[in-house]
Short mmCIF file of C-alpha atoms in Angstrom, two decimals:
data_model
loop_
_atom_site.label_atom_id
_atom_site.label_comp_id
_atom_site.label_asym_id
_atom_site.label_seq_id
_atom_site.Cartn_x
_atom_site.Cartn_y
_atom_site.Cartn_z
CA UNK F 1 46.15 185.55 25.14
CA UNK F 2 46.47 185.39 28.91
CA UNK F 3 48.48 188.48 29.70
CA UNK F 4 48.99 188.05 33.43
CA UNK F 5 48.12 186.00 36.49
CA UNK F 6 48.05 187.55 39.95
CA UNK F 7 48.41 185.28 43.01
CA UNK F 8 47.56 186.34 46.53
CA UNK F 9 48.17 184.30 49.68
CA UNK F 10 48.87 181.02 47.87
CA UNK F 11 51.75 179.38 49.74
CA UNK F 12 54.85 181.55 49.30
CA UNK F 13 53.09 183.68 46.66
CA UNK F 14 52.07 186.42 49.07
CA UNK F 15 51.31 188.98 46.38
CA UNK F 16 52.77 188.08 42.99
CA UNK F 17 51.74 189.34 39.57
CA UNK F 18 53.28 187.28 36.79
CA UNK F 19 53.21 188.75 33.30
CA UNK F 20 52.91 186.05 30.66
CA UNK F 21 54.23 185.85 27.11
CA UNK F 22 53.21 183.16 24.62
CA UNK F 23 56.32 181.31 25.89
CA UNK F 24 57.27 182.15 29.48
CA UNK F 25 60.31 180.77 31.31
CA UNK F 26 60.47 180.80 35.11
CA UNK F 27 64.06 180.62 36.32
CA UNK F 28 65.42 180.50 39.84
CA UNK F 29 67.27 178.29 42.30
CA UNK F 30 65.65 175.47 44.25
CA UNK F 31 62.76 176.59 46.49
CA UNK F 32 62.39 179.90 44.69
CA UNK F 33 58.68 179.33 43.97
CA UNK F 34 58.72 177.99 40.42
CA UNK F 35 56.75 174.84 41.16
CA UNK F 36 54.36 176.80 43.38
CA UNK F 37 53.52 179.07 40.45
CA UNK F 38 52.85 176.10 38.18
CA UNK F 39 50.66 174.40 40.78
CA UNK F 40 48.75 177.63 41.40
CA UNK F 41 47.72 177.62 37.76
CA UNK F 42 45.89 174.31 38.11
CA UNK F 43 42.53 173.28 39.55
CA UNK F 44 43.30 171.56 42.84
CA UNK F 45 42.17 170.43 46.25
CA UNK F 46 43.54 172.79 48.91
CA UNK F 47 44.39 172.42 52.58
CA UNK F 48 45.80 174.77 55.17
CA UNK F 49 49.36 174.20 53.96
CA UNK F 50 48.41 176.01 50.74
CA UNK F 51 47.71 179.31 52.53
CA UNK F 52 50.30 181.97 53.26
CA UNK F 53 51.65 181.36 56.77
CA UNK F 54 48.72 178.94 57.28
CA UNK F 55 46.60 181.95 58.23
CA UNK F 56 42.93 180.99 58.01
CA UNK F 57 41.84 184.63 58.07
CA UNK F 58 43.31 185.20 54.63
CA UNK F 59 41.58 184.92 51.28
CA UNK F 60 43.40 183.02 48.55
CA UNK F 61 42.90 184.37 45.04
CA UNK F 62 44.13 184.00 41.48
CA UNK F 63 43.26 186.76 39.02
CA UNK F 64 43.61 186.23 35.27
CA UNK F 65 44.18 189.20 32.96
CA UNK F 66 43.82 189.15 29.18
CA UNK F 67 45.27 191.05 26.25
CA UNK F 68 41.89 191.63 24.59
CA UNK F 69 38.66 193.14 25.89
CA UNK F 70 37.76 190.05 27.87
CA UNK F 71 37.23 191.04 31.53
CA UNK F 72 39.50 189.78 34.27
CA UNK F 73 38.51 186.50 35.92
CA UNK F 74 39.20 186.01 39.61
CA UNK F 75 38.94 182.76 41.59
CA UNK F 76 38.86 183.29 45.34
CA UNK F 77 38.30 181.21 48.45
CA UNK F 78 38.29 181.83 52.18
CA UNK F 79 37.83 179.38 55.06
CA UNK F 80 34.90 179.83 57.47
CA UNK F 81 35.85 182.17 60.29
CA UNK F 82 35.07 179.61 62.96
CA UNK F 83 37.41 176.99 61.46
CA UNK F 84 40.54 176.39 63.49
CA UNK F 85 43.97 175.56 62.12
CA UNK F 86 43.60 171.92 63.12
CA UNK F 87 39.98 171.32 62.13
CA UNK F 88 39.69 168.41 59.69
CA UNK F 89 37.09 170.40 57.74
CA UNK F 90 39.88 172.60 56.43
CA UNK F 91 40.43 170.14 53.62
CA UNK F 92 36.98 171.11 52.31
CA UNK F 93 37.03 174.87 52.32
CA UNK F 94 38.42 175.23 48.79
CA UNK F 95 37.28 171.86 47.52
CA UNK F 96 35.56 173.47 44.51
CA UNK F 97 38.59 175.54 43.42
CA UNK F 98 38.63 175.81 39.64
CA UNK F 99 40.23 177.81 36.87
CA UNK F 100 38.83 179.14 33.59
CA UNK F 101 41.43 177.38 31.44
CA UNK F 102 42.44 173.83 30.64
CA UNK F 103 45.94 173.43 32.03
CA UNK F 104 48.20 170.50 31.19
CA UNK F 105 51.02 170.08 33.67
CA UNK F 106 54.07 167.94 32.91
CA UNK F 107 56.77 166.77 35.30
CA UNK F 108 57.97 163.85 33.21
CA UNK F 109 59.37 160.79 34.96
CA UNK F 110 61.84 158.72 32.96
CA UNK F 111 60.82 155.41 34.48
CA UNK F 112 57.18 156.17 33.78
CA UNK F 113 57.89 157.10 30.15
CA UNK F 114 59.44 153.66 29.57
CA UNK F 115 56.56 151.68 31.01
CA UNK F 116 54.30 149.28 29.16
CA UNK F 117 50.65 150.28 28.83
CA UNK F 118 47.44 148.34 28.90
CA UNK F 119 45.97 149.05 25.47
CA UNK F 120 43.61 152.06 25.73
CA UNK F 121 42.90 155.29 23.91
CA UNK F 122 44.85 158.24 25.35
CA UNK F 123 44.41 161.70 23.84
CA UNK F 124 46.64 163.63 26.24
CA UNK F 125 49.96 162.90 27.92
CA UNK F 126 49.68 162.43 31.68
CA UNK F 127 51.70 164.49 34.16
CA UNK F 128 54.48 161.91 34.65
CA UNK F 129 54.15 160.53 31.11
CA UNK F 130 53.26 156.96 32.11
CA UNK F 131 50.73 156.75 29.24
CA UNK F 132 53.20 157.76 26.51
CA UNK F 133 52.86 154.41 24.72
CA UNK F 134 49.09 154.74 24.52
CA UNK F 135 49.27 158.37 23.42
CA UNK F 136 51.57 157.39 20.57
CA UNK F 137 49.30 154.45 19.70
CA UNK F 138 46.25 156.76 19.60
CA UNK F 139 47.81 159.00 16.96
CA UNK F 140 46.85 158.50 13.32
CA UNK F 141 49.29 156.64 11.10
CA UNK F 142 50.31 159.91 9.48
CA UNK F 143 50.94 161.51 12.86
CA UNK F 144 52.93 158.51 14.06
CA UNK F 145 55.05 158.63 10.91
CA UNK F 146 55.65 162.37 11.37
CA UNK F 147 56.68 161.93 15.00
CA UNK F 148 58.97 159.00 14.12
CA UNK F 149 60.59 160.97 11.29
CA UNK F 150 61.25 163.97 13.52
CA UNK F 151 62.59 161.82 16.36
CA UNK F 152 65.00 160.09 13.97
CA UNK F 153 66.17 163.48 12.70
CA UNK F 154 66.87 164.70 16.22
CA UNK F 155 68.29 161.38 17.48
CA UNK F 156 69.88 159.88 14.35
CA UNK F 157 70.79 156.59 16.03
CA UNK F 158 67.32 155.33 15.08
CA UNK F 159 65.40 154.92 11.84
CA UNK F 160 61.87 154.27 13.14
CA UNK F 161 59.59 154.11 16.19
CA UNK F 162 56.89 151.49 16.45
CA UNK F 163 54.65 149.59 18.87
CA UNK F 164 54.72 145.95 19.82
CA UNK F 165 52.30 143.87 21.89
CA UNK F 166 53.69 142.17 24.96
CA UNK F 167 51.26 140.16 27.12
CA UNK F 168 47.84 140.45 28.72
CA UNK F 169 46.66 143.20 26.40
CA UNK F 170 49.73 145.35 26.99
CA UNK F 171 52.02 147.12 24.53
CA UNK F 172 55.30 148.97 24.54
CA UNK F 173 57.31 151.25 22.31
CA UNK F 174 60.28 149.99 20.31
CA UNK F 175 63.02 151.78 18.39
CA UNK F 176 64.67 150.55 15.18
CA UNK F 177 68.45 150.68 15.07
CA UNK F 178 69.75 152.90 12.28
CA UNK F 179 72.48 150.47 11.15
CA UNK F 180 70.65 147.17 11.60
CA UNK F 181 66.98 147.22 10.49
CA UNK F 182 66.36 143.86 12.14
CA UNK F 183 67.39 145.23 15.54
CA UNK F 184 64.59 146.80 17.58
CA UNK F 185 65.42 148.25 20.99
CA UNK F 186 63.12 148.35 24.01
CA UNK F 187 62.59 151.64 25.91
CA UNK F 188 64.96 150.38 28.61
CA UNK F 189 67.71 150.18 25.98
CA UNK F 190 67.52 153.75 24.68
CA UNK F 191 68.71 156.98 26.27
CA UNK F 192 66.77 159.21 28.64
CA UNK F 193 66.96 162.01 26.09
CA UNK F 194 65.34 159.81 23.43
CA UNK F 195 62.33 159.14 25.65
CA UNK F 196 61.95 162.80 26.57
CA UNK F 197 62.16 163.95 22.95
CA UNK F 198 59.47 161.46 21.95
CA UNK F 199 57.21 162.71 24.74
CA UNK F 200 57.68 166.33 23.68
CA UNK F 201 57.02 165.52 20.01
CA UNK F 202 53.60 163.97 20.66
CA UNK F 203 52.38 167.15 22.42
CA UNK F 204 51.58 168.90 19.14
CA UNK F 205 49.11 166.17 18.19
CA UNK F 206 47.04 166.07 21.38
CA UNK F 207 43.28 166.36 20.96
CA UNK F 208 41.93 168.44 22.52
CA UNK F 209 44.97 170.64 23.16
CA UNK F 210 45.31 172.45 26.47
CA UNK F 211 45.04 176.23 26.79
CA UNK F 212 48.17 176.31 28.94
CA UNK F 213 51.02 173.81 28.97
CA UNK F 214 53.44 173.85 31.92
CA UNK F 215 56.64 171.81 31.99
CA UNK F 216 58.99 171.38 34.94
CA UNK F 217 62.71 171.06 34.20
CA UNK F 218 62.44 170.31 30.47
CA UNK F 219 66.23 170.44 30.19
CA UNK F 220 66.86 167.16 32.02
CA UNK F 221 68.93 164.66 30.02
CA UNK F 222 68.83 166.74 26.84
CA UNK F 223 71.90 167.65 24.80
CA UNK F 224 72.21 171.44 24.25
CA UNK F 225 71.36 170.93 20.58
CA UNK F 226 68.12 169.21 21.59
CA UNK F 227 67.36 172.00 24.07
CA UNK F 228 67.40 174.49 21.22
CA UNK F 229 65.19 172.21 19.12
CA UNK F 230 62.76 171.83 22.02
CA UNK F 231 62.42 175.59 22.47
CA UNK F 232 61.78 175.97 18.74
CA UNK F 233 59.12 173.24 18.91
CA UNK F 234 57.35 174.87 21.85
CA UNK F 235 57.51 178.30 20.27
CA UNK F 236 55.82 176.92 17.14
CA UNK F 237 53.08 175.52 19.37
CA UNK F 238 52.51 178.97 20.88
CA UNK F 239 52.00 180.54 17.45
CA UNK F 240 49.81 177.76 16.06
CA UNK F 241 52.38 176.92 13.39
CA UNK F 242 52.04 173.35 14.60
CA UNK F 243 49.26 171.80 16.62
CA UNK F 244 45.51 172.35 16.53
CA UNK F 245 45.53 175.86 18.00
CA UNK F 246 47.99 178.28 19.62
CA UNK F 247 48.65 177.50 23.28
CA UNK F 248 50.63 179.28 25.97
CA UNK F 249 53.64 177.47 27.37
CA UNK F 250 55.25 178.04 30.78
CA UNK F 251 58.56 176.39 31.64
CA UNK F 252 60.21 176.15 35.06
CA UNK F 253 63.98 175.67 35.12
CA UNK F 254 67.18 176.34 37.02
CA UNK F 255 69.31 175.72 33.94
CA UNK F 256 71.48 178.58 32.76
CA UNK F 257 72.04 176.58 29.57
CA UNK F 258 68.36 176.63 28.63
CA UNK F 259 68.38 180.43 28.95
CA UNK F 260 70.75 180.59 25.99
CA UNK F 261 67.89 179.57 23.68
CA UNK F 262 65.11 181.89 24.86
CA UNK F 263 64.55 185.62 24.55
CA UNK F 264 65.13 188.00 27.48
CA UNK F 265 61.53 189.23 27.33
CA UNK F 266 60.29 185.66 27.83
CA UNK F 267 62.13 185.09 31.13
CA UNK F 268 60.87 185.73 34.67
CA UNK F 269 63.54 185.64 37.39
CA UNK F 270 62.23 184.31 40.71
CA UNK F 271 63.80 184.96 44.08
CA UNK F 272 62.71 185.02 47.73
CA UNK F 273 62.48 188.13 49.87
CA UNK F 274 65.09 188.10 52.69
CA UNK F 275 62.54 189.83 54.95
CA UNK F 276 59.61 187.41 54.87
CA UNK F 277 60.41 184.70 52.30
CA UNK F 278 57.72 185.76 49.85
CA UNK F 279 58.38 185.22 46.16
CA UNK F 280 59.51 188.14 44.06
CA UNK F 281 59.47 188.18 40.26
CA UNK F 282 61.80 190.30 38.15
CA UNK F 283 61.88 190.87 34.41
CA UNK F 284 64.82 191.94 32.31
CA UNK F 285 64.50 195.71 31.65
CA UNK F 286 65.08 195.14 27.94
CA UNK F 287 64.18 198.69 26.96
CA UNK F 288 66.79 200.32 29.19
CA UNK F 289 70.15 201.46 27.86
CA UNK F 290 71.91 199.91 30.84
CA UNK F 291 70.38 196.48 30.18
CA UNK F 292 71.31 196.62 26.51
CA UNK F 293 74.88 197.47 27.45
CA UNK F 294 75.09 194.63 29.99
CA UNK F 295 73.53 192.20 27.51
CA UNK F 296 76.15 193.16 24.95
CA UNK F 297 79.00 192.88 27.47
CA UNK F 298 77.89 189.35 28.31
CA UNK F 299 77.81 188.53 24.58
CA UNK F 300 74.02 188.19 24.72
CA UNK F 301 74.33 185.26 27.10
CA UNK F 302 71.25 185.36 29.30
CA UNK F 303 72.48 182.38 31.29
CA UNK F 304 75.71 184.18 32.18
CA UNK F 305 73.83 187.30 33.25
CA UNK F 306 71.62 185.23 35.54
CA UNK F 307 74.56 183.34 37.07
CA UNK F 308 76.31 186.64 37.75
CA UNK F 309 73.57 187.38 40.29
CA UNK F 310 72.60 190.68 38.70
CA UNK F 311 69.01 189.51 38.19
CA UNK F 312 68.69 187.96 41.64
CA UNK F 313 67.82 184.40 42.50
CA UNK F 314 71.34 182.99 42.72
CA UNK F 315 72.15 181.52 46.16
CA UNK F 316 74.85 183.41 48.03
CA UNK F 317 74.86 186.41 45.67
#
């Protein structure tokens, strides 16, 4: 398991060590650094805007730590000393930036999820989810049936999910009405939550699976009941109970409601330093007597504790 990742000089991550659990939840207000953390986990093309204070004298690094005897892995890069802030060559100085893990990053777009696809094999869901139809079509019949059954359990307004051809080699998803088996609804006719749930359900069947899965704002458009089901699904993926192998999952959210369904030890509270704007990460001191007392006083509501401002990261508090 990846035990930690240490960022230095990447955007607002001046010097941040993030301890990772199998399921890790980053919580904080807007512009607290959540997306920056997720993007720092991915292979990418860099430019000067990705460096702390746009200082070309600094070295950018990401250090990965592990829970077994595997040695730490560090990826570093530094621009040539003679390069100026405005030199066009700056776009090249970290052009070969890479990471030792396969990272799948999701920031699902509801319009993209509903789109038709030109028929093609798709083993892994794209960042925005625009290939969802093809990913579902690439599953085996048994996997499609399992996904459809689980979707209909979670969203009982439907009794099946299927594919239909449209035109010019394209296809789209369709959803069978629970009360009228002859009525099939197009993606534009079903709820946002239905599309998101379907996208999350196909993740367990991806081949090959990623080592790390990051998801931005998974709570959007989901009923609280479905939020709890989603967390349970993702936790099963981290243990290998479902899917091809255990993977680590990192969520970024500013939803106090989502915090009600995760464990305190899984949450990382992000805030910005008032002195220089650098990101700071706090963890709940779950082993302290004071924390246990506070947790009990708030009726074990992690969302309420966060909104109280006691863990930082709440604007104006």
